[in-house]
XYZ file of N, CA and C in Angstrom:
285
model
N 0.834 -1.159 -0.005
C -0.001 0.005 -0.008
C 0.877 1.257 0.000
N 0.436 2.325 -0.669
C 1.178 3.554 -0.754
C 0.824 4.457 0.444
N 1.815 5.182 0.880
C 1.596 6.143 1.939
C 1.709 7.551 1.329
N 0.698 8.360 1.637
C 0.685 9.743 1.168
C 1.457 10.617 2.146
N 2.406 11.336 1.587
C 3.226 12.245 2.449
C 2.916 13.642 2.030
N 2.547 14.482 3.008
C 2.319 15.897 2.757
C 3.589 16.643 2.985
N 3.991 17.370 1.927
C 5.264 18.074 1.929
C 4.961 19.581 1.894
N 5.553 20.309 2.830
C 5.379 21.713 2.844
C 6.349 22.372 1.878
N 5.829 23.181 0.975
C 6.701 23.818 -0.046
C 6.540 25.326 0.020
N 7.562 26.029 -0.155
C 7.498 27.488 -0.092
C 6.848 27.980 -1.386
N 6.409 29.222 -1.359
C 5.837 29.862 -2.519
C 6.825 29.846 -3.667
N 8.079 30.141 -3.394
C 9.139 30.166 -4.398
C 9.262 28.778 -5.042
N 9.275 27.728 -4.251
C 9.426 26.398 -4.760
C 8.236 26.019 -5.667
N 7.063 26.383 -5.236
C 5.868 26.088 -6.022
C 5.916 26.789 -7.373
N 6.361 28.038 -7.370
C 6.516 28.790 -8.631
C 7.518 28.100 -9.559
N 8.578 27.608 -9.001
C 9.644 27.014 -9.867
C 9.169 25.690 -10.488
N 8.159 25.106 -9.981
C 7.658 23.813 -10.517
C 6.521 24.048 -11.567
N 6.014 25.235 -11.688
C 4.910 25.481 -12.618
C 5.437 25.373 -14.043
N 4.508 24.998 -14.941
C 4.778 25.038 -16.359
C 4.913 26.464 -16.839
N 5.687 26.699 -17.859
C 5.902 28.092 -18.362
C 4.604 28.785 -18.687
N 3.680 28.107 -19.378
C 2.421 28.718 -19.759
C 1.605 29.113 -18.549
N 1.529 28.209 -17.567
C 0.802 28.515 -16.355
C 1.404 29.695 -15.568
N 2.693 29.697 -15.512
C 3.409 30.794 -14.809
C 3.165 32.114 -15.556
N 3.206 32.073 -16.897
C 2.964 33.259 -17.703
C 1.595 33.810 -17.441
N 0.600 32.927 -17.357
C -0.766 33.409 -17.037
C -0.866 34.064 -15.675
N -0.174 33.499 -14.724
C -0.164 34.073 -13.358
C 0.524 35.438 -13.365
N 1.579 35.593 -14.161
C 2.225 36.886 -14.222
C 1.331 37.912 -14.856
N 0.699 37.533 -15.968
C -0.202 38.433 -16.686
C -1.388 38.862 -15.803
N -1.881 37.971 -14.965
C -3.058 38.266 -14.104
C -2.628 39.126 -12.924
N -1.331 39.188 -12.592
C -0.847 39.932 -11.464
C -0.804 39.155 -10.173
N -1.073 37.848 -10.280
C -1.011 36.977 -9.094
C 0.483 36.774 -8.680
N 1.352 36.827 -9.681
C 2.788 36.652 -9.429
C 3.476 37.727 -10.250
N 4.584 38.334 -9.735
C 5.336 39.313 -10.483
C 6.389 38.584 -11.305
N 6.916 39.250 -12.327
C 7.991 38.720 -13.116
C 9.230 38.492 -12.272
N 9.444 39.414 -11.308
C 10.611 39.330 -10.427
C 10.490 38.039 -9.560
N 9.279 37.796 -9.030
C 9.083 36.604 -8.155
C 9.338 35.343 -8.976
N 8.877 35.326 -10.220
C 9.071 34.173 -11.084
C 10.536 33.941 -11.396
N 11.251 35.052 -11.619
C 12.689 34.994 -11.952
C 13.468 34.476 -10.710
N 13.138 34.998 -9.551
C 13.790 34.540 -8.343
C 13.529 33.035 -8.046
N 12.313 32.586 -8.286
C 11.983 31.207 -8.133
C 12.772 30.328 -9.084
N 12.885 30.797 -10.311
C 13.710 30.046 -11.298
C 15.175 30.002 -10.885
N 15.688 31.116 -10.444
C 17.079 31.165 -10.014
C 17.351 30.248 -8.799
N 16.412 30.249 -7.851
C 16.563 29.367 -6.696
C 16.557 27.896 -7.071
N 15.666 27.586 -8.018
C 15.599 26.181 -8.505
C 16.898 25.796 -9.214
N 17.417 26.664 -10.019
C 18.699 26.421 -10.685
C 19.796 26.186 -9.661
N 19.884 27.061 -8.693
C 20.925 26.978 -7.641
C 20.857 25.655 -6.899
N 19.635 25.211 -6.611
C 19.490 24.001 -5.805
C 19.687 22.680 -6.581
N 19.516 22.760 -7.915
C 19.561 21.496 -8.665
C 20.632 21.462 -9.746
N 21.323 22.531 -10.029
C 22.233 22.550 -11.168
C 23.438 21.631 -10.950
N 23.930 21.490 -9.760
C 25.051 20.652 -9.489
C 24.710 19.175 -9.819
N 23.502 18.754 -9.586
C 23.035 17.415 -9.837
C 22.651 17.229 -11.297
N 21.846 18.161 -11.840
C 21.341 18.017 -13.192
C 22.344 18.405 -14.291
N 23.112 19.459 -13.990
C 24.079 19.989 -14.993
C 23.367 20.240 -16.318
N 22.277 20.981 -16.326
C 21.459 21.148 -17.498
C 21.542 22.488 -18.178
N 22.308 23.427 -17.611
C 22.408 24.780 -18.188
C 23.816 25.034 -18.721
N 23.934 25.543 -19.916
C 25.221 25.918 -20.409
C 25.629 27.257 -19.885
N 24.677 28.216 -19.851
C 24.922 29.571 -19.397
C 23.735 30.011 -18.533
N 24.050 30.635 -17.414
C 23.064 31.312 -16.565
C 23.543 32.721 -16.396
N 22.738 33.668 -16.761
C 23.098 35.084 -16.554
C 23.236 35.430 -15.095
N 23.930 36.539 -14.881
C 24.058 36.996 -13.485
C 22.685 37.383 -12.925
N 22.572 37.194 -11.606
C 21.282 37.445 -10.951
C 20.820 38.865 -11.190
N 21.747 39.837 -11.069
C 21.269 41.257 -11.196
C 20.811 41.519 -12.631
N 21.369 40.883 -13.618
C 20.935 41.003 -15.009
C 19.529 40.432 -15.200
N 19.362 39.211 -14.656
C 18.050 38.537 -14.741
C 16.956 39.404 -14.047
N 17.252 39.901 -12.854
C 16.246 40.645 -12.137
C 15.942 41.980 -12.852
N 16.942 42.626 -13.432
C 16.694 43.880 -14.192
C 15.775 43.575 -15.350
N 16.044 42.520 -16.054
C 15.105 42.166 -17.182
C 13.726 41.785 -16.690
N 13.615 41.127 -15.574
C 12.276 40.819 -15.020
C 11.538 42.091 -14.670
N 12.257 43.059 -14.046
C 11.654 44.326 -13.736
C 11.168 45.086 -14.961
N 11.941 45.019 -16.050
C 11.515 45.642 -17.332
C 10.263 44.993 -17.844
N 10.230 43.649 -17.802
C 9.062 42.960 -18.253
C 7.825 43.357 -17.405
N 7.998 43.452 -16.118
C 6.888 43.797 -15.233
C 6.352 45.221 -15.586
N 7.274 46.152 -15.827
C 6.849 47.489 -16.215
C 6.036 47.518 -17.478
N 6.409 46.692 -18.450
C 5.710 46.579 -19.711
C 4.328 45.964 -19.511
N 4.300 44.993 -18.679
C 2.982 44.383 -18.345
C 2.056 45.391 -17.693
N 2.573 46.174 -16.812
C 1.756 47.186 -16.139
C 1.340 48.241 -17.087
N 2.194 48.645 -18.063
C 1.788 49.615 -19.092
C 0.645 49.097 -19.942
N 0.737 47.832 -20.304
C -0.352 47.232 -21.108
C -1.613 47.225 -20.340
N -1.574 46.943 -19.048
C -2.781 46.985 -18.200
C -3.374 48.364 -18.162
N -2.538 49.348 -18.085
C -3.012 50.764 -18.023
C -3.549 51.309 -19.369
N -2.781 51.032 -20.431
C -3.097 51.655 -21.716
C -3.646 50.690 -22.754
N -3.694 49.443 -22.454
C -4.207 48.415 -23.433
C -3.473 48.443 -24.724
N -4.183 48.381 -25.816
C -3.558 48.331 -27.129
C -2.859 49.622 -27.541
N -2.929 50.628 -26.750
C -2.335 51.903 -27.089
C -0.885 52.088 -26.580
N -0.341 50.989 -26.064
C 1.005 51.033 -25.491
C 2.020 51.433 -26.577
N 1.892 50.938 -27.781
C 2.888 51.303 -28.843
C 2.822 52.798 -29.090
N 1.629 53.401 -29.043
C 1.473 54.847 -29.212
C 2.196 55.621 -28.100
N 2.099 55.104 -26.882
C 2.781 55.734 -25.756
C 4.275 55.722 -25.948
N 4.807 54.565 -26.370
C 6.230 54.480 -26.612
C 6.676 55.421 -27.795
N 5.851 55.500 -28.805
C 6.180 56.349 -29.920
C 6.206 57.828 -29.516
N 5.227 58.224 -28.732
C 5.183 59.619 -28.228
C 6.357 59.920 -27.351
N 6.750 58.940 -26.528
C 7.901 59.138 -25.649
C 9.154 59.345 -26.442
N 9.338 58.598 -27.546
C 10.547 58.735 -28.345
C 10.561 60.086 -29.120
N 9.408 60.540 -29.551
C 9.313 61.769 -30.258
C 9.578 62.983 -29.364
N 9.049 62.940 -28.169
C 9.133 64.090 -27.269
C 10.454 64.264 -26.609
């Protein structure tokens, strides 16, 4: 007979186990930020890379987090301005 074990997992660990599409939906909905997702992925890489040896290159943490913050800003712009985001960027470049 099988025994069911309940394992307590942190929020970060749960995020790192999500499929990319599911995680993307959570980021778009605002349930999770791009930074939280990036940190979860980095933590998962740190804890498993010595065993799995599955990455050729991993960017520096500050680079990854800066990119995640940029993505989050763009997501928030789309939420505020909808389909008019490209017009906002165009106006910003002209002015």
